[in-house]
Coordinates of C-alpha atoms in Angstrom, one line a residue:
M1 CA 35.3 87.9 -66.0
S2 CA 37.9 89.7 -68.1
K3 CA 37.5 93.5 -68.5
T4 CA 38.3 93.1 -72.2
W5 CA 36.9 91.0 -75.1
N6 CA 40.0 89.6 -76.9
L7 CA 39.6 89.4 -80.7
G8 CA 43.0 88.0 -81.4
T9 CA 44.4 91.0 -83.2
R10 CA 43.1 93.5 -80.6
S11 CA 40.9 93.7 -77.5
L12 CA 37.7 95.7 -76.9
S13 CA 37.5 97.3 -73.5
L14 CA 34.4 96.5 -71.5
E15 CA 34.9 99.2 -68.9
Q16 CA 32.4 101.6 -70.6
T17 CA 29.5 99.4 -71.6
P18 CA 27.4 98.5 -73.4
L19 CA 29.3 98.5 -76.7
V20 CA 27.1 99.1 -79.7
M21 CA 27.2 96.5 -82.4
G22 CA 25.7 97.7 -85.7
I23 CA 23.7 95.2 -87.7
L24 CA 24.5 95.1 -91.4
N25 CA 22.4 92.5 -93.2
T26 CA 23.5 91.9 -96.8
T27 CA 20.3 89.8 -97.5
P28 CA 17.2 90.4 -99.5
D29 CA 14.9 88.9 -96.8
S30 CA 16.0 89.9 -93.3
F31 CA 12.9 90.7 -91.1
S32 CA 13.5 94.4 -90.7
D33 CA 15.9 95.6 -93.3
G34 CA 15.9 92.9 -96.0
G35 CA 17.2 94.2 -99.3
K36 CA 18.3 97.7 -98.0
H37 CA 22.0 96.7 -98.0
F38 CA 22.0 94.0 -100.7
D39 CA 24.1 96.1 -103.0
P40 CA 27.7 95.8 -101.7
Q41 CA 28.6 99.5 -102.2
V42 CA 25.4 100.5 -100.2
A43 CA 26.4 98.1 -97.4
I44 CA 30.0 99.5 -97.4
D45 CA 28.7 103.1 -97.1
V46 CA 26.3 102.1 -94.3
A47 CA 29.1 100.4 -92.4
L48 CA 31.3 103.5 -92.6
Q49 CA 28.4 105.6 -91.4
M50 CA 27.8 103.3 -88.5
Q51 CA 31.4 103.7 -87.5
A52 CA 31.1 107.5 -87.8
D53 CA 28.0 107.3 -85.6
G54 CA 29.9 105.5 -82.8
A55 CA 29.5 101.8 -83.4
A56 CA 32.1 99.6 -81.7
I57 CA 31.6 96.6 -84.0
I58 CA 29.9 96.0 -87.3
D59 CA 28.1 92.7 -87.6
V60 CA 27.8 91.5 -91.3
G61 CA 25.4 88.8 -92.2
G62 CA 24.6 87.1 -95.5
E63 CA 21.8 84.7 -94.4
S64 CA 18.5 85.7 -92.8
T65 CA 17.7 84.0 -89.6
R66 CA 14.2 85.4 -89.2
P67 CA 11.5 82.9 -88.4
Y68 CA 10.7 80.6 -91.3
S69 CA 13.5 82.0 -93.4
D70 CA 14.9 79.8 -96.2
P71 CA 18.6 78.8 -95.7
V72 CA 21.1 79.7 -98.3
G73 CA 24.2 77.8 -99.6
V74 CA 27.8 78.6 -98.8
D75 CA 28.5 80.1 -102.2
E76 CA 25.6 82.5 -102.1
E77 CA 26.4 83.6 -98.6
L78 CA 30.0 84.2 -99.6
Q79 CA 28.9 86.2 -102.6
R80 CA 26.9 88.5 -100.3
V81 CA 29.4 89.2 -97.6
I82 CA 32.9 88.9 -99.0
P83 CA 32.6 91.9 -101.4
V84 CA 31.5 94.0 -98.5
L85 CA 34.4 92.9 -96.3
D86 CA 36.9 93.4 -99.1
G87 CA 35.5 96.9 -99.7
L88 CA 35.8 97.8 -96.0
R89 CA 39.4 96.7 -95.8
G90 CA 41.6 99.7 -95.0
Q91 CA 38.5 101.9 -94.5
L92 CA 37.1 100.6 -91.3
S93 CA 39.0 101.0 -88.0
I94 CA 36.5 99.1 -85.8
P95 CA 36.2 95.3 -85.8
I96 CA 33.9 93.3 -88.1
S97 CA 31.8 90.4 -86.8
I98 CA 30.7 87.7 -89.3
D99 CA 27.1 86.6 -88.5
T100 CA 27.2 83.0 -89.8
S101 CA 26.7 79.4 -88.8
K102 CA 28.9 78.0 -91.6
S103 CA 32.6 77.4 -91.0
Q104 CA 33.5 78.0 -94.6
V105 CA 31.9 81.4 -94.5
A106 CA 33.5 82.2 -91.2
R107 CA 37.0 81.2 -92.4
A108 CA 36.7 83.2 -95.6
A109 CA 35.4 86.2 -93.7
I110 CA 38.3 86.1 -91.3
D111 CA 40.7 85.9 -94.2
A112 CA 38.9 89.1 -95.5
G113 CA 39.4 90.8 -92.2
A114 CA 36.6 89.7 -89.8
E115 CA 37.6 89.4 -86.1
I116 CA 34.5 87.9 -84.5
I117 CA 32.4 84.8 -85.3
N118 CA 28.8 85.5 -84.3
D119 CA 27.0 82.1 -84.5
V120 CA 23.3 81.8 -83.8
T121 CA 23.7 78.0 -83.3
G122 CA 26.2 78.5 -80.5
L123 CA 29.0 76.9 -82.6
E124 CA 26.9 73.7 -82.8
G125 CA 25.4 74.0 -86.2
D126 CA 28.6 73.2 -88.1
P127 CA 31.0 70.6 -86.6
E128 CA 34.0 72.5 -88.1
M129 CA 33.1 75.9 -86.6
A130 CA 34.8 75.5 -83.2
G131 CA 37.9 74.4 -85.0
V132 CA 37.9 77.6 -87.1
A133 CA 37.5 79.7 -84.0
T134 CA 40.3 77.9 -82.2
A135 CA 42.7 78.0 -85.2
T136 CA 42.2 81.6 -86.0
G137 CA 42.1 83.0 -82.5
V138 CA 39.2 85.4 -83.2
G139 CA 36.5 86.4 -80.8
V140 CA 33.3 84.3 -80.7
C141 CA 29.7 85.1 -79.8
V142 CA 27.8 82.0 -78.7
M143 CA 24.0 82.3 -78.9
H144 CA 21.1 80.2 -77.6
M145 CA 18.4 79.1 -80.1
Q146 CA 15.6 76.6 -79.5
G147 CA 15.3 74.7 -82.8
T148 CA 16.2 76.3 -86.1
P149 CA 15.1 79.5 -87.9
Q150 CA 12.6 77.2 -89.8
T151 CA 11.1 75.7 -86.6
M152 CA 12.0 78.0 -83.7
Q153 CA 8.7 79.9 -83.5
D154 CA 6.4 76.9 -83.9
Q155 CA 5.8 76.2 -80.2
P156 CA 8.7 77.5 -78.0
S157 CA 8.5 75.8 -74.6
Y158 CA 10.6 76.0 -71.4
A159 CA 10.0 74.8 -67.8
N160 CA 12.2 77.8 -66.6
V161 CA 13.3 79.9 -69.5
V162 CA 15.9 81.9 -67.5
E163 CA 17.6 79.0 -65.9
E164 CA 17.5 76.7 -68.9
I165 CA 19.2 79.3 -71.1
Y166 CA 21.6 80.3 -68.4
D167 CA 22.6 76.6 -68.0
Y168 CA 22.9 76.2 -71.8
L169 CA 25.2 79.2 -72.1
M170 CA 27.3 78.0 -69.2
Q171 CA 27.7 74.6 -70.8
R172 CA 28.6 76.1 -74.2
Y173 CA 31.2 78.3 -72.5
Q174 CA 32.7 75.3 -70.8
T175 CA 32.7 73.3 -74.0
C176 CA 34.4 76.2 -75.9
R177 CA 37.1 76.3 -73.3
Q178 CA 37.6 72.5 -73.6
L179 CA 37.9 72.9 -77.3
G180 CA 40.7 75.4 -76.9
I181 CA 39.0 78.8 -77.2
Q182 CA 40.4 81.1 -74.7
A183 CA 38.1 82.4 -72.0
D184 CA 38.6 86.1 -72.8
R185 CA 37.6 85.5 -76.5
I186 CA 34.0 84.3 -75.7
C187 CA 30.8 86.4 -75.6
L188 CA 27.4 84.9 -74.7
D189 CA 23.9 85.8 -76.1
P190 CA 20.6 84.5 -74.7
G191 CA 19.1 84.8 -78.2
I192 CA 16.1 87.1 -77.8
G193 CA 13.5 86.1 -80.4
F194 CA 15.2 82.8 -81.3
G195 CA 12.8 80.1 -80.2
K196 CA 11.0 82.3 -77.6
T197 CA 7.5 83.7 -77.2
H198 CA 7.0 87.4 -76.5
E199 CA 6.7 86.5 -72.8
H200 CA 9.9 84.5 -72.8
N201 CA 11.7 87.5 -74.4
L202 CA 10.5 89.9 -71.7
T203 CA 11.3 87.5 -68.9
L204 CA 14.9 87.1 -70.3
L205 CA 15.3 90.8 -70.5
Q206 CA 14.0 91.3 -67.0
N207 CA 16.7 88.9 -65.9
T208 CA 19.6 90.5 -67.6
K209 CA 21.5 90.7 -64.3
R210 CA 21.3 87.0 -63.9
F211 CA 23.0 86.5 -67.3
C212 CA 25.6 89.0 -66.3
Q213 CA 26.7 86.4 -63.7
L214 CA 28.0 84.2 -66.5
P215 CA 31.8 84.2 -66.9
A216 CA 31.8 86.0 -70.2
P217 CA 30.5 89.3 -71.7
L218 CA 26.8 89.4 -72.4
L219 CA 25.4 90.5 -75.7
I220 CA 21.7 91.4 -76.1
G221 CA 20.1 91.4 -79.6
H222 CA 16.7 92.8 -79.2
S223 CA 16.6 95.4 -82.0
R224 CA 13.2 95.9 -83.7
K225 CA 11.9 92.5 -82.7
G226 CA 8.3 91.4 -82.6
F227 CA 7.9 91.6 -78.8
I228 CA 8.4 95.4 -79.0
G229 CA 5.3 95.7 -81.3
K230 CA 3.4 93.4 -78.9
V231 CA 4.2 95.6 -75.9
L232 CA 3.3 98.7 -77.8
G233 CA 0.0 97.2 -78.9
D234 CA 0.8 97.8 -82.6
K235 CA 2.6 95.3 -84.8
Q236 CA 3.1 98.0 -87.4
A237 CA 4.6 100.6 -85.0
D238 CA 8.0 102.0 -85.6
R239 CA 10.2 100.0 -83.2
T240 CA 13.1 102.4 -82.9
A241 CA 12.0 104.0 -79.6
G242 CA 11.0 100.7 -78.2
T243 CA 14.5 99.3 -79.1
L244 CA 16.1 102.3 -77.3
G245 CA 14.0 101.6 -74.2
V246 CA 15.2 98.0 -74.0
S247 CA 18.8 99.1 -74.7
L248 CA 18.8 101.4 -71.7
A249 CA 17.2 98.8 -69.5
V250 CA 19.8 96.2 -70.3
A251 CA 22.6 98.8 -70.0
A252 CA 21.4 99.6 -66.5
A253 CA 21.4 95.8 -65.7
G254 CA 25.0 95.5 -66.9
A255 CA 24.9 94.1 -70.4
H256 CA 28.2 94.4 -72.3
V257 CA 27.1 94.6 -75.9
V258 CA 23.8 95.7 -77.6
R259 CA 23.2 94.6 -81.2
V260 CA 21.1 97.2 -83.0
H261 CA 20.0 98.4 -86.4
D262 CA 19.9 102.1 -85.4
V263 CA 23.4 103.0 -84.2
K264 CA 23.3 106.7 -83.8
P265 CA 20.2 107.0 -81.7
T266 CA 21.5 104.1 -79.5
V267 CA 25.0 105.7 -79.1
D268 CA 23.4 109.1 -78.3
A269 CA 20.9 107.6 -75.8
L270 CA 23.7 105.6 -74.0
K271 CA 25.9 108.7 -73.8
L272 CA 23.1 110.6 -72.0
F273 CA 22.3 107.5 -69.9
Q274 CA 25.9 107.3 -68.6
A275 CA 26.1 111.1 -68.1
S276 CA 22.9 111.3 -66.0
R277 CA 23.3 108.1 -63.9

């Protein structure tokens, strides 16, 4: 595996990992922070603060993918994300990832400065998405999801959750390569919480080292998700500390990127983790 993640215009070093990807949802209905960053200026200010707090990437999304969320159209998604990207142009020195499964949104976001496509459908939801990735030369993050956000939590089922998702990610990596996406532009994500039970999520996290054997960097997106409340025995509990615990566990196992809502506590915890290893 390459020691860098190539984004076309620049590369991110994977020597000191995990990198922290800050979540910036410009939606009214995301599961944890829906509505908080719906105003473009608020979202811009939050992104700049995440950069100051040590984020390596800002992941901007305009459509909620929480369980049973309603899909939005291309125009509405663009209205949510493009003003934020335009406002960050020239102010942000770290790369922006566009969290979308729509090729039109991805292309417009790249035109507005995004350098990574983060697609929860693994570049399968829109037949044009892989072509956008190939043509633009940006980085891509390919995620596993069983079903769709509208169906994924109905009855998630696997014979062997680790090996099935490992095989899926390997197959998608090979397909991306065949479609012309360079190996060092690809990042892989097992999709914590996307068509998995709480037990599936924990099993996947316990097997982070297995996923680090894939030929591309590994992203873990566990932040504030329901399994944390399940482990804590309180669905209403503040999940910040639980998220930090998982971040440190996957860091120890070799994960390359952690996608989180709370950037500063994560960056600080990882600094002390590295210093005291």
